[in-house]
Amino acid sequence: MKKLLYILLTIVFLSIAVSCGQQQKESDGEPPKMLEVDLSIIPATGELNKPITFEAKVTQGNEKVNDANAVVFEIWRAKDEKHEKIEIKHAEDGVYRLEKSFQQEGTYYIISHVTARDMHNMPKKEFIVGTPSEPEDPNAKESMDGMNMDDHQDQNNDQSAEGH
């Protein structure tokens, strides 16, 4: 009986030691892969009052990121000071999607602000609704500096922009 107890205790201690060693090896390995965001707009040139689909495909290495802390799409018409900020929920397979219609023609911009796994990535794209308007100065301010996340507009995917 004592032999069996010693054998079981030895197995338990060895299991713990091996487990700790593997965890140490994993944390000493390569640095984490960068957070990648592939922002797409379909169609690239939209029509008035017809939905445009915006997708942020979020990956880290070969892994699809389904657990982002925050994904916010910031959308505005060129030369417009009002930027609409919409928090996006995970759709499937690392994809965060918004479908939105626009009531005013022109050149628009979107930045997808993605925060996940202690990283942030914010790609920006230009798109057209109907007839293009004069684009922005490329040196214009492009971020949500000072944005209070409590003030964002959490909207449904099919809601259209008012005044845009």
Short mmCIF file of N, CA and C in Angstrom, two decimals:
data_model
loop_
_atom_site.label_atom_id
_atom_site.label_comp_id
_atom_site.label_asym_id
_atom_site.label_seq_id
_atom_site.Cartn_x
_atom_site.Cartn_y
_atom_site.Cartn_z
N MET A 1 0.82 -1.19 0.00
CA MET A 1 0.00 0.00 0.00
C MET A 1 0.87 1.26 0.00
N LYS A 2 1.95 1.23 0.83
CA LYS A 2 2.84 2.39 0.88
C LYS A 2 3.55 2.60 -0.45
N LYS A 3 3.94 1.47 -1.09
CA LYS A 3 4.60 1.58 -2.39
C LYS A 3 3.69 2.25 -3.40
N LEU A 4 2.43 1.88 -3.42
CA LEU A 4 1.48 2.46 -4.35
C LEU A 4 1.32 3.96 -4.10
N LEU A 5 1.28 4.35 -2.84
CA LEU A 5 1.17 5.76 -2.49
C LEU A 5 2.40 6.53 -2.96
N TYR A 6 3.60 5.99 -2.75
CA TYR A 6 4.83 6.63 -3.21
C TYR A 6 4.87 6.76 -4.73
N ILE A 7 4.41 5.74 -5.41
CA ILE A 7 4.40 5.78 -6.88
C ILE A 7 3.43 6.86 -7.36
N LEU A 8 2.24 6.91 -6.78
CA LEU A 8 1.26 7.93 -7.17
C LEU A 8 1.77 9.35 -6.89
N LEU A 9 2.36 9.55 -5.73
CA LEU A 9 2.91 10.88 -5.40
C LEU A 9 4.03 11.26 -6.36
N THR A 10 4.88 10.31 -6.69
CA THR A 10 5.97 10.57 -7.63
C THR A 10 5.41 10.97 -8.99
N ILE A 11 4.39 10.27 -9.47
CA ILE A 11 3.77 10.59 -10.76
C ILE A 11 3.17 11.99 -10.72
N VAL A 12 2.49 12.33 -9.64
CA VAL A 12 1.88 13.66 -9.52
C VAL A 12 2.95 14.74 -9.55
N PHE A 13 4.01 14.59 -8.78
CA PHE A 13 5.08 15.60 -8.75
C PHE A 13 5.78 15.72 -10.09
N LEU A 14 6.02 14.61 -10.77
CA LEU A 14 6.65 14.65 -12.09
C LEU A 14 5.74 15.36 -13.10
N SER A 15 4.45 15.09 -13.03
CA SER A 15 3.50 15.75 -13.93
C SER A 15 3.52 17.26 -13.73
N ILE A 16 3.54 17.69 -12.48
CA ILE A 16 3.58 19.13 -12.18
C ILE A 16 4.89 19.73 -12.69
N ALA A 17 5.99 19.08 -12.46
CA ALA A 17 7.29 19.59 -12.90
C ALA A 17 7.35 19.71 -14.43
N VAL A 18 6.87 18.70 -15.14
CA VAL A 18 6.88 18.73 -16.60
C VAL A 18 5.97 19.84 -17.11
N SER A 19 4.80 19.99 -16.51
CA SER A 19 3.86 21.02 -16.91
C SER A 19 4.46 22.41 -16.73
N CYS A 20 5.08 22.66 -15.60
CA CYS A 20 5.71 23.96 -15.34
C CYS A 20 6.84 24.21 -16.33
N GLY A 21 7.59 23.19 -16.65
CA GLY A 21 8.68 23.33 -17.62
C GLY A 21 8.17 23.69 -19.00
N GLN A 22 7.05 23.09 -19.43
CA GLN A 22 6.48 23.40 -20.73
C GLN A 22 5.94 24.82 -20.77
N GLN A 23 5.30 25.27 -19.69
CA GLN A 23 4.80 26.63 -19.65
C GLN A 23 5.95 27.62 -19.71
N GLN A 24 7.05 27.35 -19.04
CA GLN A 24 8.21 28.24 -19.06
C GLN A 24 8.78 28.30 -20.48
N LYS A 25 8.84 27.15 -21.16
CA LYS A 25 9.38 27.10 -22.51
C LYS A 25 8.51 27.94 -23.45
N GLU A 26 7.17 27.84 -23.31
CA GLU A 26 6.26 28.59 -24.16
C GLU A 26 6.42 30.09 -23.95
N SER A 27 6.58 30.53 -22.72
CA SER A 27 6.69 31.96 -22.45
C SER A 27 8.07 32.51 -22.84
N ASP A 28 9.09 31.65 -22.93
CA ASP A 28 10.42 32.09 -23.33
C ASP A 28 10.61 32.04 -24.84
N GLY A 29 9.61 31.55 -25.58
CA GLY A 29 9.72 31.36 -27.02
C GLY A 29 9.68 32.68 -27.78
N GLU A 30 9.20 32.59 -29.00
CA GLU A 30 9.13 33.73 -29.89
C GLU A 30 8.16 34.78 -29.34
N PRO A 31 8.40 36.04 -29.72
CA PRO A 31 7.43 37.07 -29.32
C PRO A 31 6.09 36.80 -30.02
N PRO A 32 5.00 37.32 -29.47
CA PRO A 32 3.69 37.06 -30.09
C PRO A 32 3.63 37.64 -31.50
N LYS A 33 2.86 37.00 -32.35
CA LYS A 33 2.67 37.47 -33.72
C LYS A 33 1.88 38.78 -33.69
N MET A 34 2.09 39.59 -34.71
CA MET A 34 1.40 40.87 -34.81
C MET A 34 -0.09 40.66 -35.09
N LEU A 35 -0.89 41.58 -34.62
CA LEU A 35 -2.32 41.58 -34.88
C LEU A 35 -2.52 42.15 -36.28
N GLU A 36 -3.13 41.37 -37.16
CA GLU A 36 -3.36 41.79 -38.54
C GLU A 36 -4.84 42.05 -38.74
N VAL A 37 -5.17 43.13 -39.47
CA VAL A 37 -6.55 43.46 -39.77
C VAL A 37 -6.66 43.71 -41.27
N ASP A 38 -7.45 42.88 -41.95
CA ASP A 38 -7.71 43.04 -43.38
C ASP A 38 -9.08 43.69 -43.50
N LEU A 39 -9.09 44.98 -43.83
CA LEU A 39 -10.33 45.75 -43.93
C LEU A 39 -10.82 45.72 -45.38
N SER A 40 -12.07 45.30 -45.58
CA SER A 40 -12.62 45.26 -46.94
C SER A 40 -13.95 46.01 -46.99
N ILE A 41 -14.22 46.54 -48.20
CA ILE A 41 -15.44 47.31 -48.45
C ILE A 41 -16.08 46.74 -49.71
N ILE A 42 -17.34 46.29 -49.59
CA ILE A 42 -18.02 45.67 -50.73
C ILE A 42 -19.39 46.30 -50.90
N PRO A 43 -19.68 46.94 -52.03
CA PRO A 43 -18.77 47.26 -53.13
C PRO A 43 -17.91 48.47 -52.79
N ALA A 44 -16.79 48.64 -53.48
CA ALA A 44 -15.88 49.76 -53.23
C ALA A 44 -16.54 51.08 -53.61
N THR A 45 -17.40 51.06 -54.60
CA THR A 45 -18.19 52.23 -54.97
C THR A 45 -19.65 51.88 -54.76
N GLY A 46 -20.24 52.51 -53.76
CA GLY A 46 -21.62 52.21 -53.41
C GLY A 46 -22.61 53.14 -54.06
N GLU A 47 -23.90 52.83 -53.88
CA GLU A 47 -24.98 53.66 -54.39
C GLU A 47 -25.76 54.23 -53.21
N LEU A 48 -26.39 55.38 -53.44
CA LEU A 48 -27.19 56.01 -52.40
C LEU A 48 -28.25 55.04 -51.87
N ASN A 49 -28.41 55.03 -50.56
CA ASN A 49 -29.43 54.25 -49.87
C ASN A 49 -29.37 52.75 -50.12
N LYS A 50 -28.23 52.25 -50.62
CA LYS A 50 -28.04 50.81 -50.79
C LYS A 50 -26.91 50.38 -49.86
N PRO A 51 -27.07 49.22 -49.21
CA PRO A 51 -26.08 48.83 -48.20
C PRO A 51 -24.68 48.56 -48.77
N ILE A 52 -23.70 48.95 -48.00
CA ILE A 52 -22.30 48.64 -48.25
C ILE A 52 -21.86 47.78 -47.06
N THR A 53 -21.10 46.73 -47.34
CA THR A 53 -20.62 45.84 -46.29
C THR A 53 -19.17 46.14 -45.98
N PHE A 54 -18.89 46.37 -44.71
CA PHE A 54 -17.53 46.61 -44.22
C PHE A 54 -17.15 45.41 -43.37
N GLU A 55 -15.97 44.83 -43.65
CA GLU A 55 -15.51 43.68 -42.88
C GLU A 55 -14.07 43.90 -42.43
N ALA A 56 -13.83 43.59 -41.17
CA ALA A 56 -12.47 43.56 -40.63
C ALA A 56 -12.19 42.10 -40.29
N LYS A 57 -11.26 41.49 -41.06
CA LYS A 57 -10.85 40.11 -40.78
C LYS A 57 -9.61 40.21 -39.90
N VAL A 58 -9.74 39.73 -38.67
CA VAL A 58 -8.69 39.90 -37.66
C VAL A 58 -7.99 38.57 -37.41
N THR A 59 -6.66 38.59 -37.56
CA THR A 59 -5.86 37.39 -37.33
C THR A 59 -4.62 37.74 -36.53
N GLN A 60 -4.06 36.72 -35.91
CA GLN A 60 -2.76 36.83 -35.24
C GLN A 60 -1.99 35.58 -35.65
N GLY A 61 -0.99 35.77 -36.52
CA GLY A 61 -0.33 34.61 -37.11
C GLY A 61 -1.35 33.89 -37.98
N ASN A 62 -1.49 32.58 -37.80
CA ASN A 62 -2.48 31.81 -38.55
C ASN A 62 -3.80 31.67 -37.82
N GLU A 63 -3.92 32.29 -36.64
CA GLU A 63 -5.11 32.14 -35.80
C GLU A 63 -6.12 33.27 -36.05
N LYS A 64 -7.38 32.90 -36.23
CA LYS A 64 -8.46 33.88 -36.37
C LYS A 64 -8.79 34.41 -34.98
N VAL A 65 -8.90 35.73 -34.86
CA VAL A 65 -9.16 36.36 -33.56
C VAL A 65 -10.67 36.57 -33.41
N ASN A 66 -11.26 35.73 -32.55
CA ASN A 66 -12.70 35.80 -32.29
C ASN A 66 -13.01 36.53 -30.99
N ASP A 67 -11.96 36.95 -30.27
CA ASP A 67 -12.14 37.50 -28.93
C ASP A 67 -11.54 38.90 -28.77
N ALA A 68 -11.68 39.73 -29.79
CA ALA A 68 -11.15 41.09 -29.71
C ALA A 68 -11.80 41.83 -28.54
N ASN A 69 -11.01 42.65 -27.86
CA ASN A 69 -11.54 43.46 -26.76
C ASN A 69 -12.50 44.52 -27.29
N ALA A 70 -12.12 45.13 -28.42
CA ALA A 70 -12.96 46.17 -29.02
C ALA A 70 -12.68 46.28 -30.51
N VAL A 71 -13.76 46.40 -31.28
CA VAL A 71 -13.67 46.71 -32.71
C VAL A 71 -14.64 47.85 -32.94
N VAL A 72 -14.11 48.99 -33.37
CA VAL A 72 -14.92 50.18 -33.62
C VAL A 72 -14.63 50.66 -35.03
N PHE A 73 -15.69 50.82 -35.83
CA PHE A 73 -15.55 51.39 -37.16
C PHE A 73 -15.85 52.88 -37.05
N GLU A 74 -14.90 53.68 -37.52
CA GLU A 74 -15.05 55.15 -37.54
C GLU A 74 -15.26 55.53 -39.00
N ILE A 75 -16.41 56.14 -39.32
CA ILE A 75 -16.77 56.45 -40.70
C ILE A 75 -17.12 57.92 -40.81
N TRP A 76 -16.64 58.56 -41.88
CA TRP A 76 -16.97 59.96 -42.10
C TRP A 76 -16.86 60.31 -43.58
N ARG A 77 -17.59 61.36 -43.97
CA ARG A 77 -17.52 61.90 -45.33
C ARG A 77 -16.34 62.86 -45.38
N ALA A 78 -15.66 62.89 -46.49
CA ALA A 78 -14.49 63.75 -46.66
C ALA A 78 -14.83 65.19 -46.25
N LYS A 79 -13.92 65.80 -45.51
CA LYS A 79 -14.02 67.19 -45.05
C LYS A 79 -15.13 67.42 -44.03
N ASP A 80 -15.72 66.35 -43.51
CA ASP A 80 -16.77 66.47 -42.50
C ASP A 80 -16.13 66.27 -41.13
N GLU A 81 -16.42 67.17 -40.21
CA GLU A 81 -15.84 67.07 -38.87
C GLU A 81 -16.51 66.00 -38.02
N LYS A 82 -17.75 65.64 -38.38
CA LYS A 82 -18.49 64.64 -37.60
C LYS A 82 -18.10 63.24 -38.08
N HIS A 83 -17.53 62.47 -37.16
CA HIS A 83 -17.16 61.09 -37.44
C HIS A 83 -18.10 60.18 -36.67
N GLU A 84 -18.71 59.25 -37.37
CA GLU A 84 -19.59 58.29 -36.71
C GLU A 84 -18.75 57.12 -36.23
N LYS A 85 -18.96 56.71 -34.99
CA LYS A 85 -18.20 55.60 -34.39
C LYS A 85 -19.18 54.50 -34.01
N ILE A 86 -18.96 53.30 -34.57
CA ILE A 86 -19.89 52.20 -34.36
C ILE A 86 -19.11 51.00 -33.82
N GLU A 87 -19.52 50.51 -32.66
CA GLU A 87 -18.88 49.32 -32.10
C GLU A 87 -19.42 48.10 -32.82
N ILE A 88 -18.50 47.21 -33.22
CA ILE A 88 -18.85 46.04 -34.02
C ILE A 88 -18.66 44.78 -33.19
N LYS A 89 -19.60 43.87 -33.31
CA LYS A 89 -19.53 42.57 -32.63
C LYS A 89 -18.96 41.53 -33.59
N HIS A 90 -18.40 40.47 -33.03
CA HIS A 90 -17.83 39.39 -33.83
C HIS A 90 -18.93 38.68 -34.60
N ALA A 91 -18.71 38.45 -35.90
CA ALA A 91 -19.68 37.74 -36.73
C ALA A 91 -19.33 36.25 -36.77
N GLU A 92 -18.19 35.91 -37.39
CA GLU A 92 -17.73 34.52 -37.44
C GLU A 92 -16.31 34.46 -37.94
N ASP A 93 -15.57 33.45 -37.52
CA ASP A 93 -14.22 33.16 -38.02
C ASP A 93 -13.30 34.37 -38.07
N GLY A 94 -13.28 35.16 -37.01
CA GLY A 94 -12.39 36.32 -36.95
C GLY A 94 -12.87 37.51 -37.76
N VAL A 95 -14.10 37.48 -38.23
CA VAL A 95 -14.65 38.56 -39.05
C VAL A 95 -15.60 39.40 -38.21
N TYR A 96 -15.42 40.72 -38.32
CA TYR A 96 -16.28 41.70 -37.66
C TYR A 96 -16.91 42.51 -38.80
N ARG A 97 -18.25 42.55 -38.85
CA ARG A 97 -18.94 43.04 -40.05
C ARG A 97 -19.98 44.11 -39.71
N LEU A 98 -20.09 45.06 -40.64
CA LEU A 98 -21.13 46.10 -40.56
C LEU A 98 -21.71 46.29 -41.95
N GLU A 99 -23.03 46.37 -42.01
CA GLU A 99 -23.71 46.69 -43.26
C GLU A 99 -24.39 48.03 -43.04
N LYS A 100 -24.13 48.98 -43.93
CA LYS A 100 -24.58 50.35 -43.70
C LYS A 100 -24.94 51.03 -45.02
N SER A 101 -25.99 51.85 -45.00
CA SER A 101 -26.40 52.63 -46.16
C SER A 101 -26.07 54.10 -45.92
N PHE A 102 -25.92 54.85 -47.01
CA PHE A 102 -25.58 56.27 -46.92
C PHE A 102 -26.59 57.08 -47.70
N GLN A 103 -26.95 58.26 -47.16
CA GLN A 103 -27.97 59.12 -47.76
C GLN A 103 -27.37 60.32 -48.48
N GLN A 104 -26.05 60.43 -48.52
CA GLN A 104 -25.41 61.54 -49.21
C GLN A 104 -24.24 61.01 -50.03
N GLU A 105 -24.16 61.45 -51.29
CA GLU A 105 -23.06 61.02 -52.16
C GLU A 105 -21.76 61.65 -51.68
N GLY A 106 -20.65 61.05 -52.09
CA GLY A 106 -19.36 61.65 -51.79
C GLY A 106 -18.27 60.64 -51.53
N THR A 107 -17.12 61.17 -51.20
CA THR A 107 -15.96 60.38 -50.83
C THR A 107 -16.00 60.19 -49.32
N TYR A 108 -15.86 58.95 -48.88
CA TYR A 108 -15.92 58.61 -47.47
C TYR A 108 -14.65 57.89 -47.04
N TYR A 109 -14.46 57.82 -45.74
CA TYR A 109 -13.33 57.11 -45.16
C TYR A 109 -13.81 56.23 -44.02
N ILE A 110 -13.09 55.14 -43.82
CA ILE A 110 -13.37 54.26 -42.69
C ILE A 110 -12.03 53.87 -42.06
N ILE A 111 -12.00 53.89 -40.74
CA ILE A 111 -10.87 53.35 -39.98
C ILE A 111 -11.46 52.27 -39.07
N SER A 112 -10.87 51.09 -39.11
CA SER A 112 -11.30 50.05 -38.17
C SER A 112 -10.29 50.03 -37.03
N HIS A 113 -10.76 50.40 -35.85
CA HIS A 113 -9.93 50.41 -34.65
C HIS A 113 -10.11 49.05 -33.97
N VAL A 114 -9.08 48.23 -34.00
CA VAL A 114 -9.17 46.88 -33.44
C VAL A 114 -8.18 46.75 -32.29
N THR A 115 -8.70 46.41 -31.11
CA THR A 115 -7.87 46.15 -29.94
C THR A 115 -8.10 44.71 -29.52
N ALA A 116 -7.00 43.93 -29.52
CA ALA A 116 -7.10 42.53 -29.14
C ALA A 116 -5.73 42.05 -28.67
N ARG A 117 -5.73 41.25 -27.62
CA ARG A 117 -4.51 40.60 -27.14
C ARG A 117 -3.37 41.59 -26.92
N ASP A 118 -3.69 42.68 -26.23
CA ASP A 118 -2.73 43.72 -25.87
C ASP A 118 -2.11 44.41 -27.08
N MET A 119 -2.80 44.41 -28.22
CA MET A 119 -2.31 45.08 -29.43
C MET A 119 -3.44 45.92 -30.02
N HIS A 120 -3.04 46.89 -30.87
CA HIS A 120 -4.02 47.76 -31.54
C HIS A 120 -3.60 47.91 -32.99
N ASN A 121 -4.58 47.84 -33.89
CA ASN A 121 -4.31 48.02 -35.32
C ASN A 121 -5.47 48.82 -35.87
N MET A 122 -5.18 49.79 -36.75
CA MET A 122 -6.24 50.66 -37.25
C MET A 122 -6.05 51.02 -38.72
N PRO A 123 -6.33 50.07 -39.62
CA PRO A 123 -6.23 50.38 -41.04
C PRO A 123 -7.32 51.35 -41.48
N LYS A 124 -6.99 52.15 -42.51
CA LYS A 124 -7.91 53.15 -43.04
C LYS A 124 -8.10 52.90 -44.53
N LYS A 125 -9.34 53.10 -45.00
CA LYS A 125 -9.63 52.96 -46.43
C LYS A 125 -10.58 54.08 -46.87
N GLU A 126 -10.48 54.39 -48.16
CA GLU A 126 -11.37 55.37 -48.78
C GLU A 126 -12.39 54.60 -49.62
N PHE A 127 -13.62 55.12 -49.67
CA PHE A 127 -14.63 54.53 -50.55
C PHE A 127 -15.56 55.64 -51.04
N ILE A 128 -16.29 55.33 -52.09
CA ILE A 128 -17.14 56.31 -52.76
C ILE A 128 -18.60 55.86 -52.66
N VAL A 129 -19.49 56.83 -52.43
CA VAL A 129 -20.93 56.60 -52.52
C VAL A 129 -21.43 57.52 -53.63
N GLY A 130 -21.94 56.92 -54.72
CA GLY A 130 -22.41 57.72 -55.85
C GLY A 130 -21.27 58.46 -56.52
N THR A 131 -21.41 59.79 -56.59
CA THR A 131 -20.40 60.65 -57.21
C THR A 131 -19.39 61.07 -56.15
N PRO A 132 -18.07 60.94 -56.44
CA PRO A 132 -17.07 61.33 -55.43
C PRO A 132 -17.10 62.83 -55.15
N SER A 133 -16.75 63.17 -53.92
CA SER A 133 -16.57 64.58 -53.55
C SER A 133 -15.07 64.82 -53.42
N GLU A 134 -14.70 66.06 -53.14
CA GLU A 134 -13.27 66.36 -52.98
C GLU A 134 -12.71 65.57 -51.81
N PRO A 135 -11.61 64.83 -52.04
CA PRO A 135 -11.04 64.04 -50.95
C PRO A 135 -10.38 64.93 -49.90
N GLU A 136 -10.08 64.32 -48.77
CA GLU A 136 -9.42 65.04 -47.69
C GLU A 136 -7.94 65.22 -47.98
N ASP A 137 -7.36 66.16 -47.27
CA ASP A 137 -5.91 66.33 -47.28
C ASP A 137 -5.31 65.09 -46.65
N PRO A 138 -4.32 64.45 -47.31
CA PRO A 138 -3.75 63.22 -46.74
C PRO A 138 -3.10 63.42 -45.37
N ASN A 139 -2.80 64.66 -45.00
CA ASN A 139 -2.19 64.93 -43.69
C ASN A 139 -3.22 65.26 -42.62
N ALA A 140 -4.51 65.10 -42.96
CA ALA A 140 -5.57 65.42 -41.99
C ALA A 140 -5.56 64.45 -40.83
N LYS A 141 -6.11 64.90 -39.71
CA LYS A 141 -6.19 64.06 -38.50
C LYS A 141 -7.02 62.83 -38.81
N GLU A 142 -6.51 61.64 -38.43
CA GLU A 142 -7.16 60.39 -38.81
C GLU A 142 -7.49 59.49 -37.63
N SER A 143 -7.75 60.02 -36.48
CA SER A 143 -7.97 59.10 -35.37
C SER A 143 -9.07 59.61 -34.47
N MET A 144 -9.41 58.78 -33.50
CA MET A 144 -10.43 59.12 -32.53
C MET A 144 -9.78 59.64 -31.26
N ASP A 145 -8.76 60.48 -31.37
CA ASP A 145 -8.09 61.00 -30.18
C ASP A 145 -9.13 61.59 -29.23
N GLY A 146 -9.05 61.19 -28.00
CA GLY A 146 -9.94 61.73 -26.99
C GLY A 146 -11.34 61.15 -27.02
N MET A 147 -11.56 60.15 -27.86
CA MET A 147 -12.91 59.56 -27.92
C MET A 147 -13.21 58.83 -26.63
N ASN A 148 -14.35 59.11 -26.08
CA ASN A 148 -14.82 58.41 -24.90
C ASN A 148 -15.65 57.22 -25.39
N MET A 149 -15.18 56.01 -25.11
CA MET A 149 -15.87 54.82 -25.61
C MET A 149 -17.29 54.71 -25.07
N ASP A 150 -17.61 55.39 -23.98
CA ASP A 150 -18.97 55.36 -23.46
C ASP A 150 -19.91 56.17 -24.34
N ASP A 151 -19.34 57.08 -25.17
CA ASP A 151 -20.15 57.94 -26.02
C ASP A 151 -20.38 57.37 -27.41
N HIS A 152 -19.80 56.18 -27.71
CA HIS A 152 -19.95 55.65 -29.08
C HIS A 152 -21.40 55.32 -29.35
N GLN A 153 -21.70 55.24 -30.64
CA GLN A 153 -23.06 54.91 -31.04
C GLN A 153 -23.10 53.45 -31.43
N ASP A 154 -23.69 52.63 -30.60
CA ASP A 154 -23.81 51.20 -30.87
C ASP A 154 -25.08 51.03 -31.70
N GLN A 155 -24.92 50.72 -32.99
CA GLN A 155 -26.06 50.67 -33.88
C GLN A 155 -26.17 49.32 -34.53
N ASN A 156 -27.35 49.03 -35.01
CA ASN A 156 -27.56 47.79 -35.74
C ASN A 156 -26.88 47.86 -37.08
N ASN A 157 -26.57 46.72 -37.64
CA ASN A 157 -25.83 46.65 -38.90
C ASN A 157 -26.59 47.23 -40.09
N ASP A 158 -27.89 47.28 -40.02
CA ASP A 158 -28.65 47.74 -41.18
C ASP A 158 -29.10 49.19 -41.08
N GLN A 159 -28.65 49.88 -40.07
CA GLN A 159 -29.08 51.26 -39.87
C GLN A 159 -28.30 52.18 -40.78
N SER A 160 -28.93 53.17 -41.35
CA SER A 160 -28.23 54.08 -42.25
C SER A 160 -27.80 55.34 -41.50
N ALA A 161 -26.79 56.01 -42.06
CA ALA A 161 -26.26 57.23 -41.44
C ALA A 161 -27.22 58.38 -41.70
N GLU A 162 -27.46 59.16 -40.69
CA GLU A 162 -28.30 60.34 -40.86
C GLU A 162 -27.41 61.53 -41.17
N GLY A 163 -27.78 62.27 -42.18
CA GLY A 163 -27.02 63.47 -42.53
C GLY A 163 -25.75 63.16 -43.29
N HIS A 164 -25.53 61.92 -43.70
CA HIS A 164 -24.34 61.59 -44.50
C HIS A 164 -24.72 61.34 -45.92
#
